[in-house]
Structures are given as C-alpha cells and as structure tokens.
C-alpha cells in the first residue's frame, strides 16, 4: 500500500502479459528476434541511404528518416518489455514512464506527418517529373523533415503533461507493456472526459489530416498514371508508389484502431495486441516492404556487398 500511495514518485508496475505467464517465454523469444531483425533492416536502410550515391535523392532522405524513427520507436518500448518478461521486477520509474510516453507519442506524430510528406514527394515525382528536382530541393526536404519532428514532439509535450499530471490516488498498476495515453487515463481517479476529448482531437489532426493529404496525392497520381499509354510506364509509376502505399495502409490502419475510439471502450487484450503490432511489427515491415519491392535499394545493397567483398579480397 505504501508503494501504491507513493506511485507518483516510486514508479509504475507494467502488468504486460502477466495474466498469461505461459506465453511470456515464447513472446520473449519472438519479440527479441523481431526486434533484432527490425534494428538490422532499418539500420541497413539508413547506411545504404548514406553510403550509396545512387540513393542521395529526396525519397531516400525521407526513407532514412522513417527508418531512424522506427528504430527509435522500437528501442523506446521493446527493451523494457523484454526485461519485464525475464525478470520478476516489472516496475518502471515515474521518469521512465514519462519519457516512454513522450517519445512514443512524439514519434507517432512524426511518422504521420512524414508519411504525408513522402506522399507529396511521390506526387511531384509522378505528376511533375520535369520539375521534380526544382520543387523538391534539398532545402525543402530538410524543412519538411524538421517540421515533422517539431510538430510530432510539440504535440507530445502537451499530451504528456496533461496525462501525467492527473491524480492517480495510489493506483500504479499499468495494464499494458508500456506507458500509453489511454491506459494511463484509466488509472486516473478523476473525470477524464476532457483528456479523452483532447486525445481524440489530436488523433484526428495527426491521423485524418495527413491521411486525407495522402489520399489526395494518390488520387492525382492515379489520374496521371492512367493517362500513360505504355503498360510498362504505368507499371513503373505505380511501382514507385506501391511500397509507400502499403506502409501507409498498415500504419494508419493500426493507429486509427488504437486512438479513434473512446479509451473507455477499449478491450485491453485487443489494445495490447494492436500496440505490440504497431511498436514491433510495423517497424520491421517498413524495411522489408521497401527493400523487397524496390530495385534501387536492392541494387544499392548488391553494390555495397560487392564493395565489401572487393575490400576483403584486396
């Protein structure tokens, strides 16, 4: 009881999947493997985008930022989850919970904006190819990326402050594997309707607005591609956008199911599964989708492998 009454200072207990202890060992192994592959895949995209001159384009500048963001997102939540699976102590400090909430919210907002920026990049590449390098110049790319990061983390500051200053009245058991807004609102011993409305409004802004911009961009892209007489030309144009569209569908579909509903209506087991997919599987799928469907990335990977082999032979 003493610990619970001092939860605001001593920390929280992350229950995770402790109600199903028989799954924890298997989940530990699966999560560790996926996390390792995710780090490897996203790290490879970041290195290739930096080292290979053929990938020094706006598209791969945005993609390397996406990979860096995914790497940060998984690292923000997964190591703590793995530690909780293997140890009896499932606590996280108050400061650790605040940091986890702030980083996860910020990175989610950044990815929403960044994916809409990438859709705009594809729109210019397909619909205005002759003016592409003039419109999407390096300075604009940097400005768009900085805007995405500032917007995401600016919103996160407000949401984290509003959530973590709610009175808890001694409650410190978080029924999740990381600190997340809807779960933290459930701990509060006061009316959270204002907070729930704020979460819904922010989620609408970061999900509906970017998704609408993405759909408009792809509407123009589809209209332009259908005018191309060559079947090979149409296939190539759609191929440059297919990978991005797959990532958009997976990412926005997951977040909409998580946040665009009242927290009071959540099924916690379903929410945990969706959150696990969002924080673990999505960052793994992004590099797989972009590499398996992208000839430029596969070509860059082959060039770098040949370069390494040549260096070892010499």
PDB file of N, CA and C in Angstrom, residues 13 95 106 115 123 164 242 248 273:
ATOM      1  N   UNK A  13       3.908  -0.307 -12.135  1.00  0.00           N
ATOM      2  CA  UNK A  13       4.094  -1.734 -12.417  1.00  0.00           C
ATOM      3  C   UNK A  13       3.461  -2.027 -13.775  1.00  0.00           C
ATOM      4  N   UNK A  95       9.821   8.676 -13.963  1.00  0.00           N
ATOM      5  CA  UNK A  95      10.536   9.372 -15.030  1.00  0.00           C
ATOM      6  C   UNK A  95      10.639   8.538 -16.287  1.00  0.00           C
ATOM      7  N   UNK A 106       5.510  11.298 -29.516  1.00  0.00           N
ATOM      8  CA  UNK A 106       6.216  12.165 -30.449  1.00  0.00           C
ATOM      9  C   UNK A 106       6.540  11.465 -31.751  1.00  0.00           C
ATOM     10  N   UNK A 115       4.887  10.516 -43.432  1.00  0.00           N
ATOM     11  CA  UNK A 115       4.269   9.715 -44.493  1.00  0.00           C
ATOM     12  C   UNK A 115       3.498  10.602 -45.469  1.00  0.00           C
ATOM     13  N   UNK A 123       3.963  12.358 -55.400  1.00  0.00           N
ATOM     14  CA  UNK A 123       3.072  13.126 -56.278  1.00  0.00           C
ATOM     15  C   UNK A 123       3.884  13.983 -57.256  1.00  0.00           C
ATOM     16  N   UNK A 164       0.156  12.962 -17.505  1.00  0.00           N
ATOM     17  CA  UNK A 164       0.948  12.577 -16.336  1.00  0.00           C
ATOM     18  C   UNK A 164       0.722  13.472 -15.123  1.00  0.00           C
ATOM     19  N   UNK A 242       3.877   1.993 -54.813  1.00  0.00           N
ATOM     20  CA  UNK A 242       3.256   0.851 -54.156  1.00  0.00           C
ATOM     21  C   UNK A 242       3.784   0.587 -52.760  1.00  0.00           C
ATOM     22  N   UNK A 248       1.585   3.034 -45.623  1.00  0.00           N
ATOM     23  CA  UNK A 248       0.518   3.948 -45.180  1.00  0.00           C
ATOM     24  C   UNK A 248      -0.690   3.153 -44.663  1.00  0.00           C
ATOM     25  N   UNK A 273      -2.462  -6.178 -28.166  1.00  0.00           N
ATOM     26  CA  UNK A 273      -2.036  -6.847 -29.405  1.00  0.00           C
ATOM     27  C   UNK A 273      -1.792  -5.838 -30.521  1.00  0.00           C
TER      28      UNK A 273
END
